[in-house]
Amino acid sequence: MSTQNSRPLDRRRAVARILRERGDALVVTSLGNPTFDVAAAGDRAQNFYLWGAMGGAVMVGLGLAQAQPGKRVIVFVGDGEMMMGIGSLATVAVQGAPNLSVVVIDNEHYAETGMQPAHAGRGADIAGIARASGFDAAAQVRTEAELERAAQQILHGAGPVLVTVKVSTDPQPVALPPRDGPYLRSRFREALLGTDAHQ
Amino acid sequence: MNWPQKIHEAFQALNVRQVSYVPDAGHSALIRLCDQDPGIRSVSLTTEEEGVAMAAGAWLGGERAVLLLQSSGVGNCINMLSLQHETRMPLFMIVTMRGEWGEFNPWQVAMGKSTQRVLEESGVYVYRADSPEEVPAQVAAGASFAYQTGRSVAVLIGQRVIGTKNFNK
């Protein structure tokens, strides 16, 4: 639960903390800041960045998690993206996905488009929606200590896991990863599948 | 001809491992076959665009997916189709048509009328079957085109193939 008077978490540091021990985890990001946050933590072939397709990131993660049951799949999404694809939480919970974790980087705003207030800051509780949709592991994080515990759940917990990380709206340095779709696709598949990527 | 059975056999021959759907009466037999197939992860969706995104994830992970939907659901997919379009990953959809031959529900007509054009305008290659006999060849050709060339393909199964009695009216 929330600690009074603590500064809101910094999104870049929170994402970097979660990914520090990622091992061979596969990462999918939703458009906008989650893509930039993950790139800032270290661009690599095992990251698949979405630059559009809003609302689809969790389902990209489910398809990937089903295809790669031996690997942890972590999907980083914004709170606006998560609300647009909110039904996908029910799909994931009903289907089951033991190796899938969803991390909502929740600044309660549409930061990319002019900082308009978003539902997550106006009463919509994304972790609560996940729980009500059938996620056994769904939590909200506001402090460093909570983030430490949640990171273990995200990296190793029985999925599907959803963690909403409440973060500040402070501006962040630019961190733009590649955005050429076929390049991102082939880089990811080759790292994962080797020469089978080109069959 | 038992065309749903033929499509399921095609899925097995193509090594399709993930099938997602928003249920439609026209797809009910095929959905049942996929649900019962231990070699296929069969995923019920809340809305059709989820299946577009899931197919991209499956491909990234090295598996082939198919999305089953009704013509009305094509409209829900439009922006998500940009995912395969921009990454040139395959997408294979089988669309059962409503709002055309013998339709009784006027609310189906708008999307039924525009399904093919909407798909084509979104960059999807469209194949069509208007008799049960045409289904296997269209599915085989469409799937091969999608998976081998990294394009989005929809096979439309005409309302005449499905028959009005399936609608319980």
mmCIF file of C-alpha atoms in Angstrom:
data_model
loop_
_atom_site.group_PDB
_atom_site.id
_atom_site.type_symbol
_atom_site.label_atom_id
_atom_site.label_comp_id
_atom_site.label_asym_id
_atom_site.label_seq_id
_atom_site.Cartn_x
_atom_site.Cartn_y
_atom_site.Cartn_z
ATOM 1 C CA MET A 1 0.000 0.000 0.000
ATOM 2 C CA SER A 2 0.949 3.604 -0.390
ATOM 3 C CA THR A 3 3.446 5.239 1.931
ATOM 4 C CA GLN A 4 2.548 8.792 2.911
ATOM 5 C CA ASN A 5 4.740 11.643 1.688
ATOM 6 C CA SER A 6 7.072 9.451 -0.391
ATOM 7 C CA ARG A 7 8.137 10.795 -3.750
ATOM 8 C CA PRO A 8 6.514 9.012 -6.691
ATOM 9 C CA LEU A 9 8.731 6.435 -8.354
ATOM 10 C CA ASP A 10 10.802 7.400 -11.379
ATOM 11 C CA ARG A 11 9.654 5.368 -14.399
ATOM 12 C CA ARG A 12 13.109 4.896 -15.904
ATOM 13 C CA ARG A 13 14.602 3.679 -12.637
ATOM 14 C CA ALA A 14 11.652 1.381 -11.973
ATOM 15 C CA VAL A 15 11.865 -0.244 -15.418
ATOM 16 C CA ALA A 16 15.645 -0.564 -15.177
ATOM 17 C CA ARG A 17 15.285 -2.195 -11.745
ATOM 18 C CA ILE A 18 12.850 -4.811 -13.058
ATOM 19 C CA LEU A 19 15.024 -5.557 -16.087
ATOM 20 C CA ARG A 20 18.306 -5.681 -14.177
ATOM 21 C CA GLU A 21 17.818 -9.388 -13.500
ATOM 22 C CA ARG A 22 15.890 -10.223 -16.656
ATOM 23 C CA GLY A 23 18.120 -13.115 -17.690
ATOM 24 C CA ASP A 24 16.727 -14.576 -20.914
ATOM 25 C CA ALA A 25 13.303 -12.970 -20.498
ATOM 26 C CA LEU A 26 11.549 -11.716 -23.614
ATOM 27 C CA VAL A 27 10.149 -8.187 -23.478
ATOM 28 C CA VAL A 28 7.287 -6.536 -25.367
ATOM 29 C CA THR A 29 6.554 -2.819 -24.975
ATOM 30 C CA SER A 30 3.553 -0.682 -25.800
ATOM 31 C CA LEU A 31 3.892 2.456 -27.862
ATOM 32 C CA GLY A 32 5.286 5.650 -26.404
ATOM 33 C CA ASN A 33 7.014 5.940 -23.075
ATOM 34 C CA PRO A 34 7.155 2.237 -22.124
ATOM 35 C CA THR A 35 9.068 1.629 -25.370
ATOM 36 C CA PHE A 36 11.463 4.488 -24.508
ATOM 37 C CA ASP A 37 11.842 3.318 -20.881
ATOM 38 C CA VAL A 38 12.819 -0.198 -21.925
ATOM 39 C CA ALA A 39 15.182 1.118 -24.600
ATOM 40 C CA ALA A 40 16.821 3.390 -22.015
ATOM 41 C CA ALA A 41 17.414 0.354 -19.800
ATOM 42 C CA GLY A 42 19.361 -1.234 -22.666
ATOM 43 C CA ASP A 43 18.353 -1.943 -26.243
ATOM 44 C CA ARG A 44 18.662 -5.610 -27.140
ATOM 45 C CA ALA A 45 17.374 -8.154 -29.607
ATOM 46 C CA GLN A 46 15.069 -9.734 -27.029
ATOM 47 C CA ASN A 47 13.032 -6.511 -26.853
ATOM 48 C CA PHE A 48 10.114 -6.119 -29.226
ATOM 49 C CA TYR A 49 8.951 -2.514 -29.328
ATOM 50 C CA LEU A 50 5.519 -1.546 -30.535
ATOM 51 C CA TRP A 51 5.368 1.932 -32.039
ATOM 52 C CA GLY A 52 1.627 1.722 -32.669
ATOM 53 C CA ALA A 53 -1.088 -0.965 -32.476
ATOM 54 C CA MET A 54 -2.379 0.640 -29.285
ATOM 55 C CA GLY A 55 -4.199 -1.793 -27.021
ATOM 56 C CA GLY A 56 -2.442 -4.851 -28.435
ATOM 57 C CA ALA A 57 0.692 -5.230 -26.337
ATOM 58 C CA VAL A 58 -0.670 -7.691 -23.775
ATOM 59 C CA MET A 59 -2.005 -9.943 -26.526
ATOM 60 C CA VAL A 60 1.313 -9.866 -28.368
ATOM 61 C CA GLY A 61 2.722 -11.028 -25.042
ATOM 62 C CA LEU A 62 0.181 -13.843 -24.748
ATOM 63 C CA GLY A 63 0.908 -15.171 -28.231
ATOM 64 C CA LEU A 64 4.629 -15.050 -27.511
ATOM 65 C CA ALA A 65 4.264 -16.633 -24.071
ATOM 66 C CA GLN A 66 2.255 -19.502 -25.550
ATOM 67 C CA ALA A 67 4.848 -20.067 -28.252
ATOM 68 C CA GLN A 68 7.727 -19.945 -25.727
ATOM 69 C CA PRO A 69 6.461 -21.618 -22.557
ATOM 70 C CA GLY A 70 10.006 -22.084 -21.241
ATOM 71 C CA LYS A 71 10.761 -18.362 -21.186
ATOM 72 C CA ARG A 72 9.430 -15.503 -19.084
ATOM 73 C CA VAL A 73 7.619 -12.888 -21.160
ATOM 74 C CA ILE A 74 7.322 -9.393 -19.669
ATOM 75 C CA VAL A 75 5.031 -6.816 -21.257
ATOM 76 C CA PHE A 76 5.543 -3.159 -20.326
ATOM 77 C CA VAL A 77 2.510 -1.003 -21.039
ATOM 78 C CA GLY A 78 1.271 2.483 -20.247
ATOM 79 C CA ASP A 79 -1.938 2.934 -18.299
ATOM 80 C CA GLY A 80 -3.717 4.412 -21.332
ATOM 81 C CA GLU A 81 -2.685 1.439 -23.468
ATOM 82 C CA MET A 82 -3.852 -0.948 -20.752
ATOM 83 C CA MET A 83 -7.272 0.676 -20.541
ATOM 84 C CA MET A 84 -7.649 0.454 -24.336
ATOM 85 C CA GLY A 85 -6.861 -3.266 -24.235
ATOM 86 C CA ILE A 86 -8.522 -3.918 -20.889
ATOM 87 C CA GLY A 87 -10.498 -6.890 -22.212
ATOM 88 C CA SER A 88 -7.236 -8.651 -22.949
ATOM 89 C CA LEU A 89 -6.709 -9.054 -19.202
ATOM 90 C CA ALA A 90 -9.821 -11.235 -19.075
ATOM 91 C CA THR A 91 -8.623 -13.172 -22.128
ATOM 92 C CA VAL A 92 -5.223 -13.783 -20.513
ATOM 93 C CA ALA A 93 -6.723 -14.789 -17.157
ATOM 94 C CA VAL A 94 -9.239 -17.165 -18.718
ATOM 95 C CA GLN A 95 -6.605 -18.691 -20.980
ATOM 96 C CA GLY A 96 -3.937 -18.933 -18.293
ATOM 97 C CA ALA A 97 -0.344 -17.873 -18.930
ATOM 98 C CA PRO A 98 2.099 -19.138 -16.291
ATOM 99 C CA ASN A 99 5.079 -17.374 -17.898
ATOM 100 C CA LEU A 100 3.490 -13.974 -18.649
ATOM 101 C CA SER A 101 3.917 -10.795 -16.599
ATOM 102 C CA VAL A 102 2.323 -7.436 -17.356
ATOM 103 C CA VAL A 103 3.894 -4.283 -15.916
ATOM 104 C CA VAL A 104 1.763 -1.167 -16.156
ATOM 105 C CA ILE A 105 3.885 1.985 -15.976
ATOM 106 C CA ASP A 106 1.113 4.130 -14.597
ATOM 107 C CA ASN A 107 1.542 7.910 -14.553
ATOM 108 C CA GLU A 108 -2.231 8.438 -14.664
ATOM 109 C CA HIS A 109 -1.897 10.598 -17.775
ATOM 110 C CA TYR A 110 -1.590 10.497 -21.545
ATOM 111 C CA ALA A 111 1.912 11.942 -21.354
ATOM 112 C CA GLU A 112 2.678 11.621 -25.074
ATOM 113 C CA THR A 113 -0.229 13.712 -26.231
ATOM 114 C CA GLY A 114 -0.264 16.667 -23.864
ATOM 115 C CA MET A 115 -0.588 15.186 -20.378
ATOM 116 C CA GLN A 116 -4.341 14.768 -20.438
ATOM 117 C CA PRO A 117 -5.663 13.018 -17.288
ATOM 118 C CA ALA A 118 -6.297 9.293 -17.850
ATOM 119 C CA HIS A 119 -8.771 6.930 -16.225
ATOM 120 C CA ALA A 120 -6.142 5.378 -13.943
ATOM 121 C CA GLY A 121 -5.848 8.691 -12.082
ATOM 122 C CA ARG A 122 -9.581 9.212 -11.875
ATOM 123 C CA GLY A 123 -10.720 6.128 -10.036
ATOM 124 C CA ALA A 124 -10.073 3.223 -12.418
ATOM 125 C CA ASP A 125 -7.933 0.689 -10.525
ATOM 126 C CA ILE A 126 -6.056 -1.399 -13.096
ATOM 127 C CA ALA A 127 -4.698 -3.923 -10.585
ATOM 128 C CA GLY A 128 -8.208 -4.264 -9.192
ATOM 129 C CA ILE A 129 -9.609 -4.846 -12.684
ATOM 130 C CA ALA A 130 -6.939 -7.506 -13.269
ATOM 131 C CA ARG A 131 -7.850 -9.223 -10.004
ATOM 132 C CA ALA A 132 -11.539 -9.119 -10.843
ATOM 133 C CA SER A 133 -10.716 -10.546 -14.288
ATOM 134 C CA GLY A 134 -9.077 -13.597 -12.728
ATOM 135 C CA PHE A 135 -5.448 -12.629 -12.090
ATOM 136 C CA ASP A 136 -4.363 -14.225 -8.808
ATOM 137 C CA ALA A 137 -1.205 -12.130 -8.806
ATOM 138 C CA ALA A 138 -2.104 -8.466 -9.225
ATOM 139 C CA ALA A 139 -0.551 -5.665 -7.230
ATOM 140 C CA GLN A 140 -0.041 -1.925 -7.165
ATOM 141 C CA VAL A 141 3.360 -0.490 -6.288
ATOM 142 C CA ARG A 142 4.207 3.009 -5.045
ATOM 143 C CA THR A 143 7.486 2.654 -3.141
ATOM 144 C CA GLU A 144 10.995 1.305 -3.696
ATOM 145 C CA ALA A 145 10.389 -1.461 -1.157
ATOM 146 C CA GLU A 146 7.185 -2.525 -2.875
ATOM 147 C CA LEU A 147 8.973 -2.449 -6.213
ATOM 148 C CA GLU A 148 11.685 -4.785 -4.895
ATOM 149 C CA ARG A 149 9.093 -7.362 -3.895
ATOM 150 C CA ALA A 150 7.126 -6.903 -7.097
ATOM 151 C CA ALA A 151 10.246 -7.321 -9.246
ATOM 152 C CA GLN A 152 10.672 -10.874 -7.973
ATOM 153 C CA GLN A 153 7.031 -11.609 -8.744
ATOM 154 C CA ILE A 154 7.372 -10.139 -12.243
ATOM 155 C CA LEU A 155 10.537 -12.102 -12.986
ATOM 156 C CA HIS A 156 9.715 -15.405 -11.301
ATOM 157 C CA GLY A 157 6.122 -15.501 -10.020
ATOM 158 C CA ALA A 158 3.445 -17.895 -11.266
ATOM 159 C CA GLY A 159 1.663 -16.046 -14.065
ATOM 160 C CA PRO A 160 -0.224 -14.331 -15.220
ATOM 161 C CA VAL A 161 1.176 -11.539 -13.077
ATOM 162 C CA LEU A 162 0.108 -7.896 -13.295
ATOM 163 C CA VAL A 163 1.876 -5.116 -11.442
ATOM 164 C CA THR A 164 0.874 -1.481 -11.722
ATOM 165 C CA VAL A 165 3.787 0.800 -10.902
ATOM 166 C CA LYS A 166 2.609 4.292 -10.001
ATOM 167 C CA VAL A 167 5.205 6.738 -11.374
ATOM 168 C CA SER A 168 5.708 10.483 -11.624
ATOM 169 C CA THR A 169 5.074 12.530 -14.747
ATOM 170 C CA ASP A 170 8.569 14.046 -14.646
ATOM 171 C CA PRO A 171 10.026 14.518 -18.143
ATOM 172 C CA GLN A 172 12.628 11.962 -19.203
ATOM 173 C CA PRO A 173 15.623 12.134 -21.538
ATOM 174 C CA VAL A 174 14.931 11.010 -25.093
ATOM 175 C CA ALA A 175 15.687 7.307 -25.685
ATOM 176 C CA LEU A 176 14.474 6.216 -29.103
ATOM 177 C CA PRO A 177 15.104 2.594 -30.116
ATOM 178 C CA PRO A 178 14.909 1.370 -33.727
ATOM 179 C CA ARG A 179 11.423 1.607 -35.201
ATOM 180 C CA ASP A 180 11.752 -0.281 -38.486
ATOM 181 C CA GLY A 181 9.257 -3.109 -38.126
ATOM 182 C CA PRO A 182 10.901 -5.826 -40.255
ATOM 183 C CA TYR A 183 14.232 -5.130 -38.543
ATOM 184 C CA LEU A 184 12.752 -5.452 -35.054
ATOM 185 C CA ARG A 185 10.898 -8.609 -36.109
ATOM 186 C CA SER A 186 13.906 -10.344 -37.649
ATOM 187 C CA ARG A 187 16.294 -9.267 -34.913
ATOM 188 C CA PHE A 188 13.977 -10.674 -32.258
ATOM 189 C CA ARG A 189 13.199 -13.914 -34.093
ATOM 190 C CA GLU A 190 16.808 -14.594 -34.991
ATOM 191 C CA ALA A 191 17.920 -14.087 -31.376
ATOM 192 C CA LEU A 192 15.191 -16.449 -30.212
ATOM 193 C CA LEU A 193 14.937 -19.022 -32.999
ATOM 194 C CA GLY A 194 18.356 -18.958 -34.659
ATOM 195 C CA THR A 195 18.315 -20.007 -38.287
ATOM 196 C CA ASP A 196 14.716 -21.237 -37.953
ATOM 197 C CA ALA A 197 13.770 -17.553 -38.005
ATOM 198 C CA HIS A 198 14.394 -17.568 -41.744
ATOM 199 C CA GLN A 199 12.567 -20.781 -42.648
ATOM 200 C CA MET B 1 -18.578 -31.463 -47.921
ATOM 201 C CA ASN B 2 -17.655 -31.044 -44.258
ATOM 202 C CA TRP B 3 -15.700 -27.825 -44.802
ATOM 203 C CA PRO B 4 -14.977 -27.118 -41.110
ATOM 204 C CA GLN B 5 -13.326 -30.541 -40.893
ATOM 205 C CA LYS B 6 -11.297 -29.734 -44.007
ATOM 206 C CA ILE B 7 -10.116 -26.458 -42.492
ATOM 207 C CA HIS B 8 -9.090 -28.221 -39.300
ATOM 208 C CA GLU B 9 -7.139 -30.789 -41.316
ATOM 209 C CA ALA B 10 -5.445 -27.899 -43.114
ATOM 210 C CA PHE B 11 -4.467 -26.370 -39.761
ATOM 211 C CA GLN B 12 -2.802 -29.637 -38.800
ATOM 212 C CA ALA B 13 -0.994 -29.893 -42.128
ATOM 213 C CA LEU B 14 0.166 -26.272 -41.815
ATOM 214 C CA ASN B 15 1.353 -26.804 -38.222
ATOM 215 C CA VAL B 16 -0.933 -24.081 -36.887
ATOM 216 C CA ARG B 17 -0.423 -24.014 -33.108
ATOM 217 C CA GLN B 18 -2.573 -21.098 -31.935
ATOM 218 C CA VAL B 19 -6.165 -20.401 -32.973
ATOM 219 C CA SER B 20 -8.079 -17.439 -31.570
ATOM 220 C CA TYR B 21 -11.679 -16.517 -32.112
ATOM 221 C CA VAL B 22 -14.687 -14.467 -31.244
ATOM 222 C CA PRO B 23 -17.400 -17.073 -31.643
ATOM 223 C CA ASP B 24 -19.659 -17.058 -34.664
ATOM 224 C CA ALA B 25 -22.341 -19.598 -35.529
ATOM 225 C CA GLY B 26 -20.650 -20.160 -38.879
ATOM 226 C CA HIS B 27 -17.397 -21.045 -37.134
ATOM 227 C CA SER B 28 -18.931 -23.162 -34.369
ATOM 228 C CA ALA B 29 -17.939 -26.579 -35.764
ATOM 229 C CA LEU B 30 -14.377 -25.457 -36.495
ATOM 230 C CA ILE B 31 -14.056 -23.858 -33.038
ATOM 231 C CA ARG B 32 -15.148 -27.147 -31.467
ATOM 232 C CA LEU B 33 -12.524 -29.062 -33.477
ATOM 233 C CA CYS B 34 -9.800 -26.609 -32.444
ATOM 234 C CA ASP B 35 -10.865 -26.636 -28.783
ATOM 235 C CA GLN B 36 -10.583 -30.440 -28.797
ATOM 236 C CA ASP B 37 -7.216 -30.561 -30.575
ATOM 237 C CA PRO B 38 -4.356 -31.029 -28.072
ATOM 238 C CA GLY B 39 -1.900 -29.672 -30.638
ATOM 239 C CA ILE B 40 -3.663 -26.303 -30.795
ATOM 240 C CA ARG B 41 -3.942 -23.591 -28.169
ATOM 241 C CA SER B 42 -7.431 -22.350 -28.721
ATOM 242 C CA VAL B 43 -8.066 -18.866 -27.314
ATOM 243 C CA SER B 44 -11.437 -17.199 -26.836
ATOM 244 C CA LEU B 45 -11.162 -13.403 -27.216
ATOM 245 C CA THR B 46 -13.170 -10.465 -25.942
ATOM 246 C CA THR B 47 -12.734 -8.618 -29.245
ATOM 247 C CA GLU B 48 -11.245 -9.544 -32.598
ATOM 248 C CA GLU B 49 -8.247 -7.197 -32.600
ATOM 249 C CA GLU B 50 -6.859 -9.153 -29.654
ATOM 250 C CA GLY B 51 -6.414 -12.048 -32.068
ATOM 251 C CA VAL B 52 -4.493 -9.890 -34.536
ATOM 252 C CA ALA B 53 -2.034 -8.931 -31.804
ATOM 253 C CA MET B 54 -1.831 -12.503 -30.503
ATOM 254 C CA ALA B 55 -0.963 -13.798 -33.974
ATOM 255 C CA ALA B 56 1.958 -11.346 -34.102
ATOM 256 C CA GLY B 57 3.209 -12.572 -30.733
ATOM 257 C CA ALA B 58 2.890 -16.184 -31.826
ATOM 258 C CA TRP B 59 4.953 -15.478 -34.939
ATOM 259 C CA LEU B 60 7.621 -13.675 -32.926
ATOM 260 C CA GLY B 61 7.819 -16.835 -30.822
ATOM 261 C CA GLY B 62 8.068 -19.140 -33.828
ATOM 262 C CA GLU B 63 4.485 -20.380 -34.074
ATOM 263 C CA ARG B 64 1.747 -20.044 -36.662
ATOM 264 C CA ALA B 65 -1.623 -18.641 -35.595
ATOM 265 C CA VAL B 66 -5.048 -18.221 -37.173
ATOM 266 C CA LEU B 67 -7.823 -15.773 -36.262
ATOM 267 C CA LEU B 68 -11.443 -16.861 -36.743
ATOM 268 C CA LEU B 69 -14.003 -14.074 -36.876
ATOM 269 C CA GLN B 70 -17.277 -12.903 -38.314
ATOM 270 C CA SER B 71 -17.466 -10.082 -40.855
ATOM 271 C CA SER B 72 -18.726 -7.685 -38.181
ATOM 272 C CA GLY B 73 -15.468 -8.220 -36.293
ATOM 273 C CA VAL B 74 -13.326 -7.083 -39.206
ATOM 274 C CA GLY B 75 -14.190 -3.501 -38.359
ATOM 275 C CA ASN B 76 -12.782 -3.970 -34.866
ATOM 276 C CA CYS B 77 -9.406 -4.979 -36.281
ATOM 277 C CA ILE B 78 -8.516 -2.070 -38.533
ATOM 278 C CA ASN B 79 -5.863 -0.228 -36.523
ATOM 279 C CA MET B 80 -4.383 -3.453 -35.144
ATOM 280 C CA LEU B 81 -3.796 -4.655 -38.722
ATOM 281 C CA SER B 82 -1.034 -2.033 -38.846
ATOM 282 C CA LEU B 83 1.034 -4.328 -36.627
ATOM 283 C CA GLN B 84 1.508 -7.006 -39.273
ATOM 284 C CA HIS B 85 1.501 -4.425 -42.031
ATOM 285 C CA GLU B 86 4.380 -2.469 -40.552
ATOM 286 C CA THR B 87 6.439 -5.459 -39.377
ATOM 287 C CA ARG B 88 5.621 -7.637 -42.394
ATOM 288 C CA MET B 89 4.632 -10.572 -40.256
ATOM 289 C CA PRO B 90 2.010 -13.031 -41.508
ATOM 290 C CA LEU B 91 -1.606 -12.831 -40.422
ATOM 291 C CA PHE B 92 -4.119 -15.459 -41.483
ATOM 292 C CA MET B 93 -7.814 -14.838 -40.848
ATOM 293 C CA ILE B 94 -10.906 -16.817 -41.758
ATOM 294 C CA VAL B 95 -13.980 -14.621 -41.884
ATOM 295 C CA THR B 96 -17.517 -15.986 -41.941
ATOM 296 C CA MET B 97 -19.732 -13.527 -43.786
ATOM 297 C CA ARG B 98 -22.953 -12.000 -42.531
ATOM 298 C CA GLY B 99 -25.042 -9.277 -44.022
ATOM 299 C CA GLU B 100 -25.215 -10.685 -47.513
ATOM 300 C CA TRP B 101 -26.864 -13.786 -49.034
ATOM 301 C CA GLY B 102 -30.208 -14.402 -47.279
ATOM 302 C CA GLU B 103 -29.467 -12.193 -44.272
ATOM 303 C CA PHE B 104 -32.382 -11.560 -41.908
ATOM 304 C CA ASN B 105 -30.723 -9.023 -39.567
ATOM 305 C CA PRO B 106 -30.457 -5.533 -41.075
ATOM 306 C CA TRP B 107 -27.785 -4.527 -38.548
ATOM 307 C CA GLN B 108 -25.342 -6.955 -40.171
ATOM 308 C CA VAL B 109 -25.632 -5.382 -43.595
ATOM 309 C CA ALA B 110 -23.345 -2.370 -43.154
ATOM 310 C CA MET B 111 -20.227 -4.300 -42.156
ATOM 311 C CA GLY B 112 -21.041 -7.218 -44.459
ATOM 312 C CA LYS B 113 -21.155 -4.791 -47.373
ATOM 313 C CA SER B 114 -17.792 -3.207 -46.581
ATOM 314 C CA THR B 115 -15.809 -6.191 -45.225
ATOM 315 C CA GLN B 116 -13.806 -6.948 -48.356
ATOM 316 C CA ARG B 117 -13.071 -3.301 -49.183
ATOM 317 C CA VAL B 118 -12.085 -2.481 -45.604
ATOM 318 C CA LEU B 119 -9.671 -5.400 -45.555
ATOM 319 C CA GLU B 120 -8.154 -4.553 -48.911
ATOM 320 C CA GLU B 121 -7.817 -0.870 -48.038
ATOM 321 C CA SER B 122 -5.970 -2.002 -44.885
ATOM 322 C CA GLY B 123 -3.450 -3.983 -46.914
ATOM 323 C CA VAL B 124 -4.987 -7.443 -46.463
ATOM 324 C CA TYR B 125 -5.119 -9.889 -49.381
ATOM 325 C CA VAL B 126 -8.613 -11.323 -49.711
ATOM 326 C CA TYR B 127 -9.605 -14.775 -50.902
ATOM 327 C CA ARG B 128 -13.232 -15.854 -51.050
ATOM 328 C CA ALA B 129 -15.172 -19.122 -51.033
ATOM 329 C CA ASP B 130 -18.799 -19.121 -52.140
ATOM 330 C CA SER B 131 -19.329 -22.875 -52.070
ATOM 331 C CA PRO B 132 -18.191 -25.545 -49.594
ATOM 332 C CA GLU B 133 -16.090 -27.128 -52.352
ATOM 333 C CA GLU B 134 -14.052 -23.940 -52.736
ATOM 334 C CA VAL B 135 -13.133 -23.703 -49.043
ATOM 335 C CA PRO B 136 -10.180 -26.132 -48.799
ATOM 336 C CA ALA B 137 -8.287 -24.716 -51.772
ATOM 337 C CA GLN B 138 -8.840 -21.104 -50.705
ATOM 338 C CA VAL B 139 -7.696 -21.847 -47.167
ATOM 339 C CA ALA B 140 -4.613 -23.733 -48.329
ATOM 340 C CA ALA B 141 -3.663 -21.045 -50.851
ATOM 341 C CA GLY B 142 -4.390 -18.171 -48.485
ATOM 342 C CA ALA B 143 -2.459 -19.701 -45.604
ATOM 343 C CA SER B 144 0.510 -20.500 -47.784
ATOM 344 C CA PHE B 145 0.554 -16.953 -49.148
ATOM 345 C CA ALA B 146 0.349 -15.467 -45.636
ATOM 346 C CA TYR B 147 2.982 -17.609 -43.938
ATOM 347 C CA GLN B 148 5.418 -17.773 -46.838
ATOM 348 C CA THR B 149 5.346 -14.127 -47.886
ATOM 349 C CA GLY B 150 4.730 -12.456 -44.527
ATOM 350 C CA ARG B 151 1.480 -10.849 -45.607
ATOM 351 C CA SER B 152 -1.980 -10.510 -44.123
ATOM 352 C CA VAL B 153 -4.620 -12.709 -45.724
ATOM 353 C CA ALA B 154 -8.326 -13.117 -45.072
ATOM 354 C CA VAL B 155 -10.394 -15.958 -46.511
ATOM 355 C CA LEU B 156 -14.027 -14.877 -46.639
ATOM 356 C CA ILE B 157 -16.524 -17.713 -46.367
ATOM 357 C CA GLY B 158 -19.700 -16.532 -48.043
ATOM 358 C CA GLN B 159 -22.992 -16.614 -46.194
ATOM 359 C CA ARG B 160 -24.279 -19.017 -48.826
ATOM 360 C CA VAL B 161 -21.729 -21.607 -47.648
ATOM 361 C CA ILE B 162 -22.828 -21.346 -44.039
ATOM 362 C CA GLY B 163 -26.536 -21.486 -44.773
ATOM 363 C CA THR B 164 -29.303 -19.614 -43.050
ATOM 364 C CA LYS B 165 -30.460 -22.507 -40.895
ATOM 365 C CA ASN B 166 -27.314 -22.224 -38.778
ATOM 366 C CA PHE B 167 -28.674 -19.004 -37.354
ATOM 367 C CA ASN B 168 -31.558 -20.711 -35.543
ATOM 368 C CA LYS B 169 -34.115 -18.358 -37.031
#
